[in-house]
Short mmCIF file of C-alpha atoms in Angstrom, two decimals:
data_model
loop_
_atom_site.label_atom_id
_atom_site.label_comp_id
_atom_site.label_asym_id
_atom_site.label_seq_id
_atom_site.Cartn_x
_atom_site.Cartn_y
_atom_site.Cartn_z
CA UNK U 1 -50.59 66.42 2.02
CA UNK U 2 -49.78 62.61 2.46
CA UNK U 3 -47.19 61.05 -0.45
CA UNK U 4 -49.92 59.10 -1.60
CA UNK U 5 -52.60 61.87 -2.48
CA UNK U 6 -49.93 63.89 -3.68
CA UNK U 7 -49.37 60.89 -6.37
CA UNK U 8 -52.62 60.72 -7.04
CA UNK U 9 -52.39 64.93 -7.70
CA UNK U 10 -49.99 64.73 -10.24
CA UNK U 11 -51.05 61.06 -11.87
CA UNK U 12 -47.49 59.98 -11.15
CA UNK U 13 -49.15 56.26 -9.77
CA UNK U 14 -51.94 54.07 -10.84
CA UNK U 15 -54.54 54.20 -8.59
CA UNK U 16 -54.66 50.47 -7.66
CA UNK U 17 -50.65 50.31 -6.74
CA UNK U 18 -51.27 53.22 -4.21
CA UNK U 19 -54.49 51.25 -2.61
CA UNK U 20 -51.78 47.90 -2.82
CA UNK U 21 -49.10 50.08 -1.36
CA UNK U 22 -51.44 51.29 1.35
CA UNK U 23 -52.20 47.48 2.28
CA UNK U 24 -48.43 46.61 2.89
CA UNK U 25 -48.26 49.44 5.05
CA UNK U 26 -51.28 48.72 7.02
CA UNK U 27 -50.67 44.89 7.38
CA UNK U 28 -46.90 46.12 8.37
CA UNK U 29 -47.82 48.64 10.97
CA UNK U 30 -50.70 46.10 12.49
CA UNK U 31 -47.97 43.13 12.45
CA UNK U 32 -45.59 45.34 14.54
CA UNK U 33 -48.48 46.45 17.05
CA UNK U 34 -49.71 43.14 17.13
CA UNK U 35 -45.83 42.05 18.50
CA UNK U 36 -45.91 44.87 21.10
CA UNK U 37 -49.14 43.77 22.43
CA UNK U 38 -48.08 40.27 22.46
CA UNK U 39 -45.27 40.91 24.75
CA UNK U 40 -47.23 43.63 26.90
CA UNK U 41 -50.23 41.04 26.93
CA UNK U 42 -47.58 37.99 28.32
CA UNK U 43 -46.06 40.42 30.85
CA UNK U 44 -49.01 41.48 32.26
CA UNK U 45 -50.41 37.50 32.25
CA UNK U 46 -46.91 36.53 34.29
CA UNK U 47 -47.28 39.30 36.70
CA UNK U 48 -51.54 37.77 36.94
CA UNK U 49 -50.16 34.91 38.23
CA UNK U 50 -47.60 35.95 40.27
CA UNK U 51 -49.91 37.83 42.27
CA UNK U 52 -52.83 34.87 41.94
CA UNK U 53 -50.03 33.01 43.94
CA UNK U 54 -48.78 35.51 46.32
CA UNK U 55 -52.76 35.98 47.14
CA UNK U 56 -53.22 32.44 47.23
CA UNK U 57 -50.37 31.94 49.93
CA UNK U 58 -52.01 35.11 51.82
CA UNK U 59 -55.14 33.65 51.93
CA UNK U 60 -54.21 30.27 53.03
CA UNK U 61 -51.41 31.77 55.84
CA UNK U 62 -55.02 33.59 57.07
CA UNK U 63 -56.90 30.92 57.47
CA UNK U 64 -55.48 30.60 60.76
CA UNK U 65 -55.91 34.02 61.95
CA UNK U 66 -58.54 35.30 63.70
CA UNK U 67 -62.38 34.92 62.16
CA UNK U 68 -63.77 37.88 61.51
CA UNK U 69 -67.34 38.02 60.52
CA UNK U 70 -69.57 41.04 59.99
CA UNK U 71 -73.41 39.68 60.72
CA UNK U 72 -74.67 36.36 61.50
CA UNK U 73 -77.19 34.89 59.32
CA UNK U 74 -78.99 31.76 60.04
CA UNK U 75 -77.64 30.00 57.35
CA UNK U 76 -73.67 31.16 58.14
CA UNK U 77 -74.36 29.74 62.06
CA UNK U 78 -75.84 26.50 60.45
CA UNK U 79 -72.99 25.29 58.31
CA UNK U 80 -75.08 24.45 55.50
CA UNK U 81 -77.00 22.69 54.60
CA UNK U 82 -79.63 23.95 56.85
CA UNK U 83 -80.91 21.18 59.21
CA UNK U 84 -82.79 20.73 62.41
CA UNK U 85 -80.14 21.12 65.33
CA UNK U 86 -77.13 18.40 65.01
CA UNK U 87 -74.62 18.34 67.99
CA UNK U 88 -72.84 15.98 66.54
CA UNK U 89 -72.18 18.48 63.30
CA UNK U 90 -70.59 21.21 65.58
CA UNK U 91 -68.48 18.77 67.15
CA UNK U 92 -66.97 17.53 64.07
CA UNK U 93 -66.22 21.00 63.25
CA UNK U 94 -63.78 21.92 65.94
CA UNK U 95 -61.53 19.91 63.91
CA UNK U 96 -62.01 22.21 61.01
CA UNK U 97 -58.77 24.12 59.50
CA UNK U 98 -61.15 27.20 59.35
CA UNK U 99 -61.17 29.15 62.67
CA UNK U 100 -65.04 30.52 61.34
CA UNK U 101 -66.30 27.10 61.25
CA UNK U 102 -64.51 26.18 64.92
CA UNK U 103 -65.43 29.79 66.46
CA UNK U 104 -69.46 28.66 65.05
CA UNK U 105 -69.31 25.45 66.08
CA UNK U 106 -68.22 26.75 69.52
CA UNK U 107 -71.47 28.65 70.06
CA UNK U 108 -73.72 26.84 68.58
CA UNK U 109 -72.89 23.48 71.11
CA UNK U 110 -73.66 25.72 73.95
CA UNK U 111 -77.19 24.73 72.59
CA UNK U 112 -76.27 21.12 73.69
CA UNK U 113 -77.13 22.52 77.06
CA UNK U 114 -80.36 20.50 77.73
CA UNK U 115 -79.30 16.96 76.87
CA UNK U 116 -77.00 15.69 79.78
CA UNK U 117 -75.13 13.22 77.79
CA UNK U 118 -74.42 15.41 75.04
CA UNK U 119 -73.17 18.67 77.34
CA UNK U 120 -70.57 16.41 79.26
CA UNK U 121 -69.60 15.44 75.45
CA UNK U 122 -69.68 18.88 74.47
CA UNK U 123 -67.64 20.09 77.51
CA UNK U 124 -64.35 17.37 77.33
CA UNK U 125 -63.94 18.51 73.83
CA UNK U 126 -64.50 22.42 74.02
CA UNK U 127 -62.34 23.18 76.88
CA UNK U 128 -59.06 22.39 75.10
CA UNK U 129 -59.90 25.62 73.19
CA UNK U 130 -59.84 27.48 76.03
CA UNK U 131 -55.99 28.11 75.44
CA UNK U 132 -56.00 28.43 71.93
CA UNK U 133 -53.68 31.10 70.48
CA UNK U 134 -56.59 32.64 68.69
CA UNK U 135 -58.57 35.00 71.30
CA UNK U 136 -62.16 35.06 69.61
CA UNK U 137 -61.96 31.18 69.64
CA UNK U 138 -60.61 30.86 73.58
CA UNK U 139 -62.71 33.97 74.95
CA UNK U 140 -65.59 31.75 73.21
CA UNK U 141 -64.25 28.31 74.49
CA UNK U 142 -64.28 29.83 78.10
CA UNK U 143 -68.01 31.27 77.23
CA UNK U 144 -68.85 28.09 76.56
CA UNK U 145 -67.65 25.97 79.23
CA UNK U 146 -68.92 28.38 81.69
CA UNK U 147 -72.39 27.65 80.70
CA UNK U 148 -72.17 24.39 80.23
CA UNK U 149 -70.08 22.98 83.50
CA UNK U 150 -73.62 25.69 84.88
CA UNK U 151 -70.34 28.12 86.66
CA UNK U 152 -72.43 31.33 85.51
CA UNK U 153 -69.51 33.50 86.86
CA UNK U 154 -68.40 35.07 83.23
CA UNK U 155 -69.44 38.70 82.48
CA UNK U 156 -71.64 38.45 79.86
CA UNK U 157 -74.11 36.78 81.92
CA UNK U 158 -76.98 38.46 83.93
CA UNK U 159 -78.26 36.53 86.49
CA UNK U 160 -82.38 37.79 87.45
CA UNK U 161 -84.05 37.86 90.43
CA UNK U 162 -86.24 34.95 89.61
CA UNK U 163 -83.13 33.20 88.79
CA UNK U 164 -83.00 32.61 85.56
CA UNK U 165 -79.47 33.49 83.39
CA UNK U 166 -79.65 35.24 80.45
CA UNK U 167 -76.98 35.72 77.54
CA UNK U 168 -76.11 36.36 74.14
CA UNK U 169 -74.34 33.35 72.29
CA UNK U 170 -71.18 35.08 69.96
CA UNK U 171 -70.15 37.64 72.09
CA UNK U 172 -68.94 40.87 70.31
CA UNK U 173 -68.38 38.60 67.32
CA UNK U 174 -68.78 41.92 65.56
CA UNK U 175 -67.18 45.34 66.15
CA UNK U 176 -70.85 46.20 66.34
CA UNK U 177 -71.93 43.46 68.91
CA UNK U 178 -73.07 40.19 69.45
CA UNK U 179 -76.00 38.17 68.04
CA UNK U 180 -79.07 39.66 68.10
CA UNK U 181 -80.79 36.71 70.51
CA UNK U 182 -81.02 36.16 74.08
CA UNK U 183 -80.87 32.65 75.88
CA UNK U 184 -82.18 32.14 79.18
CA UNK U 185 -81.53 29.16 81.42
CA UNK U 186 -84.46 28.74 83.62
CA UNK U 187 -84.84 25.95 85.89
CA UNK U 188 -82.19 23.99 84.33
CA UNK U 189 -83.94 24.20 81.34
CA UNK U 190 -82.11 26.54 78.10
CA UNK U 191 -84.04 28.64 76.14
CA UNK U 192 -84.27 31.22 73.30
CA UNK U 193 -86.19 33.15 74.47
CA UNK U 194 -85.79 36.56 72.55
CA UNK U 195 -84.80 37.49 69.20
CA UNK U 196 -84.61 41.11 67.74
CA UNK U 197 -84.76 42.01 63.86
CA UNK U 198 -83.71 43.91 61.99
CA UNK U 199 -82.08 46.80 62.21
CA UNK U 200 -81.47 45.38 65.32
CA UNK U 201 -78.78 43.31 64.52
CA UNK U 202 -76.31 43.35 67.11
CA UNK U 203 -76.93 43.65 70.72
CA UNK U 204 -74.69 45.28 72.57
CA UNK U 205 -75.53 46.11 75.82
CA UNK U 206 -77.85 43.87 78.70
CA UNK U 207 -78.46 46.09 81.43
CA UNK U 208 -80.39 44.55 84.60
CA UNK U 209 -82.13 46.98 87.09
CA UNK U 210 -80.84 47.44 90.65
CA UNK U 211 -83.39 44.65 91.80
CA UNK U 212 -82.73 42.44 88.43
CA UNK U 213 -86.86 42.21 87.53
CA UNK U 214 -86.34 44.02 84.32
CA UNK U 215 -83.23 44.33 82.05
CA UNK U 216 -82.21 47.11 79.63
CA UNK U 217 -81.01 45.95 76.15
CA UNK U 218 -79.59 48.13 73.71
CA UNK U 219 -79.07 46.88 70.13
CA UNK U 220 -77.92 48.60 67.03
CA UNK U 221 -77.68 48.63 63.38
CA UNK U 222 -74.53 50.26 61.86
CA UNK U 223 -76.47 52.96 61.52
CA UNK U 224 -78.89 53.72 64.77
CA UNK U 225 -78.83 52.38 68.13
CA UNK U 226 -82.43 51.18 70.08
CA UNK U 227 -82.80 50.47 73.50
CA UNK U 228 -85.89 48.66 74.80
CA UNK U 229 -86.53 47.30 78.49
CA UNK U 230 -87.57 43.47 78.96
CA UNK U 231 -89.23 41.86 82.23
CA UNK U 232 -88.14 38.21 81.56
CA UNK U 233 -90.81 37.46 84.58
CA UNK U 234 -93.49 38.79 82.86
CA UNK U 235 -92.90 38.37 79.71
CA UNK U 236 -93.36 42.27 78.59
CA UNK U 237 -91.53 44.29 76.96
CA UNK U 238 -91.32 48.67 76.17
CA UNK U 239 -91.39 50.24 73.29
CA UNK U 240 -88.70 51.09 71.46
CA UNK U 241 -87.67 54.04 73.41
CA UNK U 242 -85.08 56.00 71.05
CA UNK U 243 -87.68 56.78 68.01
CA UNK U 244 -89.98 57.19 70.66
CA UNK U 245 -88.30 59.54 72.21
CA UNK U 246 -87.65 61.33 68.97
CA UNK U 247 -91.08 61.57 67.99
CA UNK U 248 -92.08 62.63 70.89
CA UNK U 249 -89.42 65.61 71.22
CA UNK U 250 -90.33 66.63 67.39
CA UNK U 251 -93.39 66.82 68.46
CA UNK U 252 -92.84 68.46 71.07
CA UNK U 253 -90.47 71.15 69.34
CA UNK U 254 -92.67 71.22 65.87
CA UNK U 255 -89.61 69.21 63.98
CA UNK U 256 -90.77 67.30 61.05
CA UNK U 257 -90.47 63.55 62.15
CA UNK U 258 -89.92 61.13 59.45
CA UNK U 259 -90.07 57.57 59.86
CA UNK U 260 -88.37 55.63 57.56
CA UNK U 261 -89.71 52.43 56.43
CA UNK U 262 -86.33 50.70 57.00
CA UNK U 263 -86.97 51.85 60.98
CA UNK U 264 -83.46 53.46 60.80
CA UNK U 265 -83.46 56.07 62.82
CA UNK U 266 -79.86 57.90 62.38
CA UNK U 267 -79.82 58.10 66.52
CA UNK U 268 -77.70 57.27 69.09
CA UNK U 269 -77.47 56.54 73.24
CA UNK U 270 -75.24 57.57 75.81
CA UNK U 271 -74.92 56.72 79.86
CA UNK U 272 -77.75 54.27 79.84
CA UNK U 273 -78.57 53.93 83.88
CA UNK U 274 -81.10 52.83 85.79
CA UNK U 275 -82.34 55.65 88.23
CA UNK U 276 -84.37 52.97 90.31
CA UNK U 277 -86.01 49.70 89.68
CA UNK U 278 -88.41 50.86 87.25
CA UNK U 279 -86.88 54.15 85.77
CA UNK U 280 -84.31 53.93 83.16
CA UNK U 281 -82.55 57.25 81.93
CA UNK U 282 -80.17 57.81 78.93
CA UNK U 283 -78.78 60.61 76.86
CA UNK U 284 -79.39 60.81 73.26
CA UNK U 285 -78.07 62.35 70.10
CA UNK U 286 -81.70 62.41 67.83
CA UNK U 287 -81.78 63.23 64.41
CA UNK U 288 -84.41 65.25 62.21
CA UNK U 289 -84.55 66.14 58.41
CA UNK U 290 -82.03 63.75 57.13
CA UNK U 291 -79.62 64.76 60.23
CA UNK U 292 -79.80 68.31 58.86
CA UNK U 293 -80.92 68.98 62.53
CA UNK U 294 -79.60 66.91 65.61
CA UNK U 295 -80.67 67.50 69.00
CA UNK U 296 -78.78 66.11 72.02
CA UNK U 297 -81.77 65.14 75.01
CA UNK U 298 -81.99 63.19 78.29
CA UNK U 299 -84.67 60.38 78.22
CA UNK U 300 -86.44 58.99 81.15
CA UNK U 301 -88.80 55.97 80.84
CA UNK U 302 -90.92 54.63 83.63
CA UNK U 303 -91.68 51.22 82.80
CA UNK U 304 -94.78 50.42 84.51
CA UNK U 305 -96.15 53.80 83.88
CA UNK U 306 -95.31 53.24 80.45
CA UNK U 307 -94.45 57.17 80.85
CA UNK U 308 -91.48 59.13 78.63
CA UNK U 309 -89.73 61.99 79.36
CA UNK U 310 -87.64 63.66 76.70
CA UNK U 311 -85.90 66.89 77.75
CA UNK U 312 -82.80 69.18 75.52
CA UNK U 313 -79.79 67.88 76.95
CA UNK U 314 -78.70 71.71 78.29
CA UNK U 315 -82.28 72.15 79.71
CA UNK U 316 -82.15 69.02 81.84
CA UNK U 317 -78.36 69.98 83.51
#
């Protein structure tokens, strides 16, 4: 029993001195809580902004490391605000601090590629950045000036048998892949020419055909990969051949085939080759059920027969 009901037991206290009494205590006991949450409040505010300024210095000392940027919207590539194309935008921002802005501003003045003028421009002040320090920047500098001095020797070019150079601007600017667009330069004339949505939102393989008339591109999401074939002659393009291919083998093995609505499809590709000039062959890991069932197939598309084959992986060996 607590002193004060004891008290009030034995009528040793008047009622009001106890409820006085309890008062002090209270305003006593909240006075010395309130002085150890004072001091725990102001350490914990110093050691706030120590660490605000330690981040703050972090931050700033990695604004000069290299940009890292997970998918490309149309408004990122722009620089806001959004506008109709402005060379003269880009160039002012390869004198940014910000390695983004430079490493956008890069790719986006390969785009200067039509206007004469404006590409030798574009050209005197990229190529300095071929030797930068930073590697996305100078493998994209070199990019660049390879287009635009019209070299076409660097790797991420394929050149087709009508001529014409296709590319993807922001090369593996993701540890997906790179933009989800491809240029062609036809005639001396630059182009987009194709541009994939989404899910496809990296590309990350271009794959030409032993006679370069059609090309191969695979794309992905970060969840599924798609792989469709493209004759830039033509203009015509396949299906997409990995949910094809796995509705046709559900279908084929009674598997419940669900397509989702997001067109995820949970799959992926492996040894993409062309077998001739109009056959291209790939393995594949499909999945069924909610990848409660995967399958592992070979795929083989003929792309003027518009014909698919879809075998089990073990079967096909």
């Amino acid at each position: 029993m607590k002193r004060e009901e004891l008290y009030r037991e034995i009528g040793l206290i008047d009622e009001n001195l106890i409820d006085a009494a309890g008062q002090i205590g209270i305003k006593k006991r909240k006075k010395i809580i309130f002085k150890k949450w004072a001091v725990l409040v102001a350490c914990l505010v110093l050691y706030s902004s120590i660490a605000t300024v330690l981040l703050a210095k972090d931050y700033i000392n990695n604004q000069n490391s290299e940009p890292y940027i997970r998918y490309l919207t149309a408004e990122s590539m722009d620089l806001q605000p959004i506008t109709h194309y402005d060379a003269e935008k880009f160039l002012k921002a390869l004198k940014s601090d910000n390695n983004e802005y430079v490493y956008i501003a890069i790719n986006r003045l390969v785009e200067s590629f039509n206007d004469q003028k404006m590409r030798e421009k574009v050209l005197k002040e990229i190529q300095p950045f071929v030797e930068s320090e930073n590697k996305k920047i100078a493998d994209a500098a070199a990019f660049a000036v390879d287009i635009l001095s019209k070299t076409y020797e660097s790797p991420y070019i394929v050149k087709s048998a009508d001529g014409s150079i296709i590319f993807t601007l922001f090369n593996n600017y993701s540890d997906y892949g790179s933009q989800n667009v491809l240029w062609r330069i036809k005639d001396n004339v630059l182009e987009e020419f194709l541009n994939f949505d989404t899910p496809s939102m990296y590309i990350t393989k271009i794959i030409p055909s032993p006679d370069h008339k059609l090309i191969a591109i695979v794309t992905c999401s970060n969840k599924s990969e798609f792989v469709q074939i493209y004759d830039a002659e033509e203009r015509m393009i396949s299906p997409e051949l990995v949910e094809s291919a796995r509705v046709k083998y559900g279908a084929q093995q009674e598997l419940d085939t669900w397509i989702r609505t997001d067109h995820e499809n949970y799959s992926y590709v492996n040894n993409i080759v062309w077998s001739d000039n109009d056959t291209l062959e790939f393995e594949g890991s499909l999945q069924y059920e909610n990848l409660a069932i995967i399958k592992n197939v070979t795929v083989a598309y003929q792309f003027d027969k518009e014909v698919i084959e879809v075998k089990e992986l073990n079967e096909a060996k």
